[in-house]
Coordinates of C-alpha atoms in Angstrom, one line a residue:
X1 CA 1.3 -32.9 39.6
X2 CA 3.0 -30.1 41.4
X3 CA 6.5 -28.7 41.4
X4 CA 6.9 -25.2 42.9
X5 CA 10.6 -25.1 43.1
X6 CA 12.6 -22.8 40.7
X7 CA 16.0 -23.9 41.6
X8 CA 17.5 -23.9 38.1
X9 CA 17.9 -27.6 38.0
X10 CA 16.9 -29.6 34.8
X11 CA 13.2 -30.5 34.8
X12 CA 13.4 -33.7 32.7
X13 CA 12.9 -36.7 34.8
X14 CA 13.3 -36.6 38.5
X15 CA 16.0 -36.9 41.1
X16 CA 18.2 -40.0 41.0
X17 CA 16.9 -42.6 38.6
X18 CA 13.2 -42.2 39.2
X19 CA 12.4 -40.4 35.9
X20 CA 15.0 -42.0 33.7
X21 CA 13.2 -44.5 31.5
X22 CA 14.3 -45.9 28.1
X23 CA 12.9 -42.9 26.3
X24 CA 15.1 -40.4 28.2
X25 CA 16.9 -38.1 25.6
X26 CA 20.7 -37.8 25.6
X27 CA 23.0 -34.9 24.7
X28 CA 23.4 -35.9 21.1
X29 CA 20.1 -34.3 20.0
X30 CA 20.4 -31.4 17.5
X31 CA 20.5 -27.8 18.9
X32 CA 17.4 -25.7 18.7
X33 CA 16.7 -23.8 15.5
X34 CA 16.3 -20.2 14.8
X35 CA 13.0 -18.6 15.9
X36 CA 10.5 -17.4 13.3
X37 CA 9.9 -13.7 13.2
X38 CA 6.3 -12.8 14.1
X39 CA 4.2 -11.4 11.3
X40 CA 3.5 -7.7 12.0
X41 CA 0.0 -6.9 13.0
X42 CA -2.1 -5.1 10.4
X43 CA -2.3 -1.4 10.8
X44 CA -4.2 -0.3 7.7
X45 CA -3.3 -0.6 4.0
X46 CA 0.0 -2.2 3.3
X47 CA 1.9 0.1 0.9
X48 CA 5.2 -1.7 0.5
X49 CA 8.2 -3.2 2.3
X50 CA 11.2 -0.8 2.0
X51 CA 14.3 -2.4 3.6
X52 CA 12.1 -5.4 4.4
X53 CA 9.9 -3.3 6.8
X54 CA 6.1 -3.2 6.1
X55 CA 4.7 0.3 5.6
X56 CA 1.0 0.8 6.5
X57 CA -1.3 3.7 5.9
X58 CA -3.8 3.8 8.8
X59 CA -7.5 4.7 8.1
X60 CA -7.1 7.9 10.0
X61 CA -4.7 9.1 7.3
X62 CA -7.6 9.6 4.9
X63 CA -9.3 11.9 7.4
X64 CA -6.2 14.1 7.6
X65 CA -5.7 14.0 3.8
X66 CA -9.2 15.4 3.4
X67 CA -8.5 18.0 6.0
X68 CA -5.2 19.0 4.4
X69 CA -6.9 19.1 1.0
X70 CA -9.6 21.4 2.3
X71 CA -7.3 23.8 4.2
X72 CA -4.6 23.9 1.5
X73 CA -7.2 24.2 -1.2
X74 CA -8.6 27.3 0.5
X75 CA -5.1 28.8 0.6
X76 CA -4.6 28.1 -3.1
X77 CA -7.9 29.9 -3.8
X78 CA -6.5 33.1 -2.2
X79 CA -3.0 32.8 -3.9
X80 CA -4.1 31.4 -7.3
X81 CA -7.8 32.2 -7.7
X82 CA -7.8 31.2 -11.4
X83 CA -7.4 27.5 -10.6
X84 CA -11.0 27.0 -9.7
X85 CA -12.0 23.5 -8.6
X86 CA -8.6 22.2 -9.8
X87 CA -7.1 23.6 -6.6
X88 CA -8.4 20.7 -4.6
X89 CA -6.7 18.2 -6.8
X90 CA -3.4 20.1 -6.4
X91 CA -4.1 20.2 -2.6
X92 CA -4.6 16.5 -2.5
X93 CA -1.2 16.1 -4.3
X94 CA 0.3 18.3 -1.6
X95 CA -1.2 16.0 1.1
X96 CA 0.3 12.9 -0.5
X97 CA 3.7 14.6 -1.0
X98 CA 3.7 15.8 2.6
X99 CA 3.2 12.3 3.9
X100 CA 5.8 11.0 1.5
X101 CA 8.1 13.4 3.4
X102 CA 6.9 12.0 6.7
X103 CA 7.7 8.5 5.4
X104 CA 11.3 9.7 4.6
X105 CA 11.5 10.9 8.2
X106 CA 10.4 7.5 9.5
X107 CA 12.6 5.6 7.0
X108 CA 15.6 7.5 8.5
X109 CA 14.7 6.1 11.9
X110 CA 14.2 2.6 10.4
X111 CA 17.6 2.5 8.5
X112 CA 19.4 3.7 11.6
X113 CA 17.7 1.1 13.8
X114 CA 18.5 -1.7 11.3
X115 CA 22.1 -0.4 11.2
X116 CA 22.3 -0.9 14.9
X117 CA 20.7 -4.4 14.5
X118 CA 17.4 -3.3 16.2
X119 CA 14.4 -5.0 14.6
X120 CA 11.7 -2.8 13.2
X121 CA 8.2 -4.3 13.2
X122 CA 6.5 -1.8 10.9
X123 CA 6.1 1.9 9.9
X124 CA 2.6 3.3 10.2
X125 CA 1.4 6.6 8.7
X126 CA -1.5 7.9 10.7
X127 CA -3.4 11.0 11.6
X128 CA -0.6 13.1 13.1
X129 CA 2.4 11.9 11.2
X130 CA 4.0 8.5 11.4
X131 CA 5.6 6.0 13.8
X132 CA 8.4 3.5 13.4
X133 CA 7.8 0.6 15.7
X134 CA 11.3 -0.4 16.9
X135 CA 11.1 -3.6 19.0
X136 CA 14.1 -3.2 21.2
X137 CA 15.9 -0.4 23.1
X138 CA 19.2 1.0 22.0
X139 CA 22.2 -0.5 23.9
X140 CA 24.0 2.8 24.5
X141 CA 22.9 6.5 24.9
X142 CA 25.0 7.5 21.9
X143 CA 23.0 5.1 19.7
X144 CA 19.7 6.3 21.2
X145 CA 20.7 9.9 20.4
X146 CA 21.6 9.1 16.8
X147 CA 18.5 7.0 16.3
X148 CA 16.3 9.9 17.5
X149 CA 18.1 12.7 15.7
X150 CA 18.2 11.2 12.1
X151 CA 14.4 11.7 11.7
X152 CA 14.4 15.5 12.3
X153 CA 17.7 15.8 10.4
X154 CA 16.2 14.3 7.2
X155 CA 13.2 16.6 7.6
X156 CA 15.5 19.5 7.7
X157 CA 17.4 18.2 4.6
X158 CA 14.1 17.8 2.8
X159 CA 13.2 21.4 3.7
X160 CA 16.6 22.4 2.2
X161 CA 15.9 20.5 -1.0
X162 CA 12.5 22.1 -1.4
X163 CA 14.0 25.5 -0.8
X164 CA 16.6 25.0 -3.4
X165 CA 13.9 23.8 -5.9
X166 CA 11.9 27.0 -5.1
X167 CA 14.9 29.1 -6.3
X168 CA 14.7 27.7 -9.8
X169 CA 10.9 28.0 -10.3
X170 CA 8.8 31.1 -10.9
X171 CA 7.1 32.4 -7.7
X172 CA 3.4 32.6 -7.7
X173 CA 3.0 29.5 -9.8
X174 CA 1.6 26.1 -8.8
X175 CA 5.1 24.5 -8.5
X176 CA 6.3 27.5 -6.5
X177 CA 3.4 27.3 -4.0
X178 CA 3.7 23.5 -3.7
X179 CA 7.4 23.7 -3.0
X180 CA 7.0 26.5 -0.5
X181 CA 4.3 24.5 1.3
X182 CA 6.5 21.4 1.4
X183 CA 9.5 23.4 2.7
X184 CA 7.5 25.0 5.5
X185 CA 5.7 21.7 6.5
X186 CA 9.1 19.8 6.7
X187 CA 10.5 22.7 8.8
X188 CA 7.5 22.4 11.1
X189 CA 7.8 18.6 11.4
X190 CA 11.5 19.0 12.3
X191 CA 10.9 21.7 14.8
X192 CA 8.0 19.9 16.5
X193 CA 9.9 16.6 16.7
X194 CA 12.9 18.4 18.2
X195 CA 10.9 19.5 21.2
X196 CA 12.6 17.9 24.3
X197 CA 9.9 15.7 25.6
X198 CA 8.8 12.1 25.1
X199 CA 7.3 10.7 22.9
X200 CA 8.9 13.1 20.4
X201 CA 12.4 12.6 18.9
X202 CA 13.7 15.5 21.0
X203 CA 12.5 13.7 24.1
X204 CA 14.4 10.6 23.1
X205 CA 17.5 12.8 22.6
X206 CA 17.0 14.3 26.0
X207 CA 16.6 10.8 27.4
X208 CA 19.9 9.9 25.8
X209 CA 21.7 12.9 27.3
X210 CA 20.3 12.2 30.9
X211 CA 21.1 8.5 30.4
X212 CA 24.7 9.4 29.5
X213 CA 25.1 11.8 32.5
X214 CA 23.4 9.6 35.1
X215 CA 24.4 6.2 33.8
X216 CA 20.8 5.1 34.2
X217 CA 18.4 4.7 31.3
X218 CA 15.4 4.8 33.6
X219 CA 16.4 8.2 34.9
X220 CA 16.6 9.5 31.4
X221 CA 13.2 8.1 30.6
X222 CA 11.5 9.6 33.7
X223 CA 13.1 13.0 33.0
X224 CA 12.1 13.1 29.3
X225 CA 8.6 11.8 30.1
X226 CA 7.8 14.5 32.6
X227 CA 9.2 17.1 30.2
X228 CA 6.8 15.7 27.6
X229 CA 3.9 16.1 30.0
X230 CA 4.9 19.7 30.6
X231 CA 5.0 20.2 26.9
X232 CA 1.5 18.8 26.6
X233 CA 0.3 21.4 29.1
X234 CA 2.2 24.1 27.3
X235 CA 0.7 23.1 23.9
X236 CA -2.8 22.9 25.4
X237 CA -2.6 26.4 26.9
X238 CA 0.0 28.2 24.7
X239 CA -1.1 27.3 21.2
X240 CA -4.6 28.9 21.4
X241 CA -3.2 31.9 23.2
X242 CA -0.5 32.4 20.5
X243 CA -2.9 32.0 17.6
X244 CA -5.4 34.3 19.3
X245 CA -2.7 37.0 19.9
X246 CA -1.6 36.6 16.3
X247 CA -5.2 37.1 15.1
X248 CA -5.6 40.2 17.2
X249 CA -2.5 41.6 15.7
X250 CA -3.9 41.1 12.2
X251 CA -7.2 42.8 13.2
X252 CA -9.3 40.1 14.8
X253 CA -9.9 36.4 15.0
X254 CA -13.2 34.6 14.3
X255 CA -14.9 32.3 16.8
X256 CA -14.6 29.4 14.5
X257 CA -10.9 29.9 14.2
X258 CA -10.5 30.0 18.0
X259 CA -12.5 26.8 18.3
X260 CA -10.4 25.0 15.7
X261 CA -7.2 26.1 17.3
X262 CA -8.4 25.0 20.7
X263 CA -9.5 21.6 19.3
X264 CA -6.1 21.1 17.6
X265 CA -4.2 22.1 20.7
X266 CA -6.3 19.6 22.8
X267 CA -5.6 16.8 20.3
X268 CA -1.9 17.5 20.2
X269 CA -1.6 17.8 24.0
X270 CA -3.5 14.5 24.4
X271 CA -1.2 12.7 22.0
X272 CA 2.0 14.1 23.7
X273 CA 0.7 13.4 27.2
X274 CA -0.5 9.9 26.4
X275 CA 2.8 9.1 24.5
X276 CA 4.9 10.3 27.5
X277 CA 2.9 8.1 29.9
X278 CA 3.2 5.1 27.5
X279 CA 7.0 5.6 27.2
X280 CA 7.3 5.7 31.0
X281 CA 5.2 2.5 31.4
X282 CA 7.1 0.7 28.7
X283 CA 10.4 1.6 30.4
X284 CA 9.2 0.3 33.7
X285 CA 8.1 -2.9 31.9
X286 CA 11.5 -3.4 30.3
X287 CA 13.1 -2.7 33.7
X288 CA 11.3 -5.8 35.1
X289 CA 11.4 -8.1 32.1
X290 CA 14.8 -9.6 33.1
X291 CA 12.9 -11.3 35.9
X292 CA 11.3 -13.6 33.3
X293 CA 13.7 -16.4 32.7
X294 CA 12.9 -19.6 30.8
X295 CA 15.1 -21.7 33.0
X296 CA 13.4 -20.7 36.3
X297 CA 9.8 -20.8 34.8
X298 CA 10.2 -24.2 33.2
X299 CA 8.3 -27.2 34.6
X300 CA 10.0 -30.5 35.2
X301 CA 9.0 -33.0 32.5
X302 CA 8.9 -36.7 32.1
X303 CA 9.5 -38.4 28.7
X304 CA 6.9 -41.0 27.7
X305 CA 6.5 -43.0 24.5
X306 CA 3.5 -42.5 22.2
X307 CA 1.5 -45.6 23.3
X308 CA 1.9 -45.0 27.1
X309 CA -1.5 -44.8 28.8
X310 CA -2.3 -41.5 30.4
X311 CA -2.7 -43.0 33.9
X312 CA 0.8 -44.6 33.7
X313 CA 2.3 -41.3 32.4
X314 CA 0.8 -39.4 35.3
X315 CA 2.0 -42.0 37.8
X316 CA 5.6 -41.5 36.5
X317 CA 5.2 -37.8 36.6
X318 CA 4.0 -37.7 40.2
X319 CA 6.7 -40.1 41.2
X320 CA 9.3 -37.8 39.6
X321 CA 7.7 -34.6 41.0
X322 CA 7.2 -33.4 37.5
X323 CA 4.3 -31.3 36.0
X324 CA 4.7 -32.0 32.3
X325 CA 4.8 -34.8 29.8
X326 CA 7.0 -35.0 26.7
X327 CA 6.1 -37.6 24.1
X328 CA 9.2 -39.2 22.6
X329 CA 10.0 -41.9 20.0
X330 CA 11.9 -45.1 20.5
X331 CA 15.2 -43.2 20.3
X332 CA 14.2 -40.6 22.9
X333 CA 13.7 -37.8 20.3
X334 CA 10.9 -35.5 21.4
X335 CA 7.8 -35.6 19.2
X336 CA 5.1 -33.6 21.0
X337 CA 3.9 -32.1 24.2
X338 CA 0.9 -33.4 26.2
X339 CA -1.4 -30.4 26.8
X340 CA -2.3 -29.7 30.3
X341 CA -5.9 -28.7 29.3
X342 CA -6.3 -32.0 27.4
X343 CA -5.3 -34.0 30.5
X344 CA -7.8 -32.2 32.7
X345 CA -10.6 -33.0 30.1
X346 CA -10.1 -36.8 30.5
X347 CA -12.1 -38.4 33.4
X348 CA -10.0 -40.3 35.8
X349 CA -11.7 -43.6 35.1
X350 CA -10.8 -43.4 31.4
X351 CA -7.2 -42.5 31.7
X352 CA -6.0 -46.1 31.6
X353 CA -7.5 -46.4 28.1
X354 CA -6.2 -43.1 26.6
X355 CA -2.8 -43.0 25.0
X356 CA -0.8 -39.8 25.7
X357 CA -0.2 -39.3 21.9
X358 CA -3.9 -38.5 21.5
X359 CA -3.6 -35.6 23.9
X360 CA -0.4 -34.1 22.5
X361 CA 0.5 -31.2 20.3
X362 CA 3.2 -31.8 17.7
X363 CA 6.4 -29.8 18.1
X364 CA 6.4 -27.2 15.4
X365 CA 9.1 -24.8 14.3
X366 CA 9.7 -22.3 17.1
X367 CA 8.3 -24.5 19.9
X368 CA 11.8 -25.5 21.1
X369 CA 12.9 -22.7 23.4
X370 CA 16.6 -22.3 24.6
X371 CA 16.8 -22.5 28.3
X372 CA 18.9 -19.4 28.6
X373 CA 16.3 -17.1 27.1
X374 CA 15.0 -14.3 29.3
X375 CA 13.2 -11.0 29.2
X376 CA 12.3 -9.5 25.8
X377 CA 14.1 -12.3 24.0
X378 CA 11.9 -14.9 25.7
X379 CA 8.6 -12.9 25.0
X380 CA 9.6 -12.4 21.4
X381 CA 10.3 -16.1 20.9
X382 CA 6.9 -17.0 22.4
X383 CA 5.1 -14.4 20.3
X384 CA 6.7 -15.8 17.1
X385 CA 4.9 -19.1 17.6
X386 CA 1.8 -18.9 19.8
X387 CA 1.2 -22.1 21.8
X388 CA 0.2 -23.2 25.3
X389 CA 3.3 -25.3 26.0
X390 CA 6.9 -25.2 24.7
X391 CA 9.8 -27.6 24.9
X392 CA 12.8 -26.0 26.7
X393 CA 16.2 -27.3 25.6
X394 CA 19.8 -26.8 26.6
X395 CA 22.4 -25.7 24.1
X396 CA 23.3 -29.3 23.5
X397 CA 19.7 -30.1 22.5
X398 CA 19.0 -32.0 25.7
X399 CA 15.5 -31.6 27.1
X400 CA 15.3 -29.3 30.1
X401 CA 11.6 -29.3 30.6
X402 CA 8.3 -27.7 29.5
X403 CA 7.4 -24.0 29.6
X404 CA 3.7 -23.2 30.0
X405 CA 2.3 -19.9 28.6
X406 CA 0.1 -19.7 31.7
X407 CA 3.2 -19.7 34.0
X408 CA 4.8 -16.9 31.9
X409 CA 1.7 -14.8 32.1
X410 CA 1.5 -15.3 35.9
X411 CA 5.2 -14.3 36.3
X412 CA 4.7 -11.3 34.1
X413 CA 1.7 -10.1 36.1
X414 CA 3.7 -10.6 39.4
X415 CA 6.7 -8.7 38.0
X416 CA 4.6 -5.8 36.9
X417 CA 2.8 -5.6 40.3
X418 CA 6.0 -5.0 42.2
X419 CA 7.0 -1.5 43.3
X420 CA 9.5 0.2 41.1
X421 CA 13.1 -0.3 42.2
X422 CA 15.4 2.1 40.3
X423 CA 18.6 0.5 41.6
X424 CA 17.8 -3.2 40.9
X425 CA 17.5 -3.2 37.1
X426 CA 18.4 -0.9 34.3
X427 CA 16.6 -0.5 31.1
X428 CA 18.7 -1.9 28.3
X429 CA 21.3 -3.0 30.8

């Protein structure tokens, strides 16, 4: 059963009348339904679903919470020595409040994405802050800029709120110290995220600006990614030097402090460098995704009734030049798809005694794929309902053919193996 042509012609039946049996479906079938959204993968402890988006706390957050509690507790001991052991409970409250501020930052991105009709899979709070997993690219550079800017903007607004609250409490008290810490931490979050390099928000803003000027999203991504890598090197070298110089100005710096600063700089630099590289790889991936089209990847299919022997079904398929079998009822309505692996498992001498219905997988919700799907939309549809084969249908509901997951995977690998061609496709275009 072989059909290597991808000429865009319908794959149901064959040419002429060869594949048109009594079970051939007509154009009066109902149109395909709406795909199911995939369940977001777990990323820790589920804390809630604001705006319908799941928020997870990653296990690594507990490590940073302990670290913040220890460091801030030590600072409290110097500022408010009378607190005793209570300072660690207050420091833990600060750690939780700080990450609540980070959540507000991420929710700002999420609300903006939903406003632009971009699906958000989840929000995850992790070791170094949080991340909003937005599933699609912005359609315009203006939307990309806004989507990136709202996070740091809300961090700045929170810093302003905490500063205003500081003005109405007595300095040197627990509330005063907590509010001061939250103000400075939100200023730090805003300033760090505004650095102009991917994967930071400032990098996405730079990407939007270069995209607007050049008219090419990929050009913006490349520029922002390389600036991000330069930032990673600057953080790796500059942060230890800056803290060392500051320690000398104060009268000296301990070896443990130098080691801690170097380790922190290495971790931050690694996160920025890796994130910039991932952003570049994802942009190149999206650049080639339009090559994946359901219509050109679909196998020609032959409709057969449930009690048809496998040998007869294969004979019809070979005569029609088809590579797939669709089980239909007496009216021609599709019921199930005969699995390719199941066919291979039946010895040739037994195929006359095996009905195709015993080798078929029932059509479930989401297994009817519109023939016009391509790129990210196609992959999202397949991810929503994992299966080995899918029924591809026209807008009228007429059967077009069968899409094999194996064919999609091969086409995906082939697309990714091609050399970059900056003028052929545009990200988000």
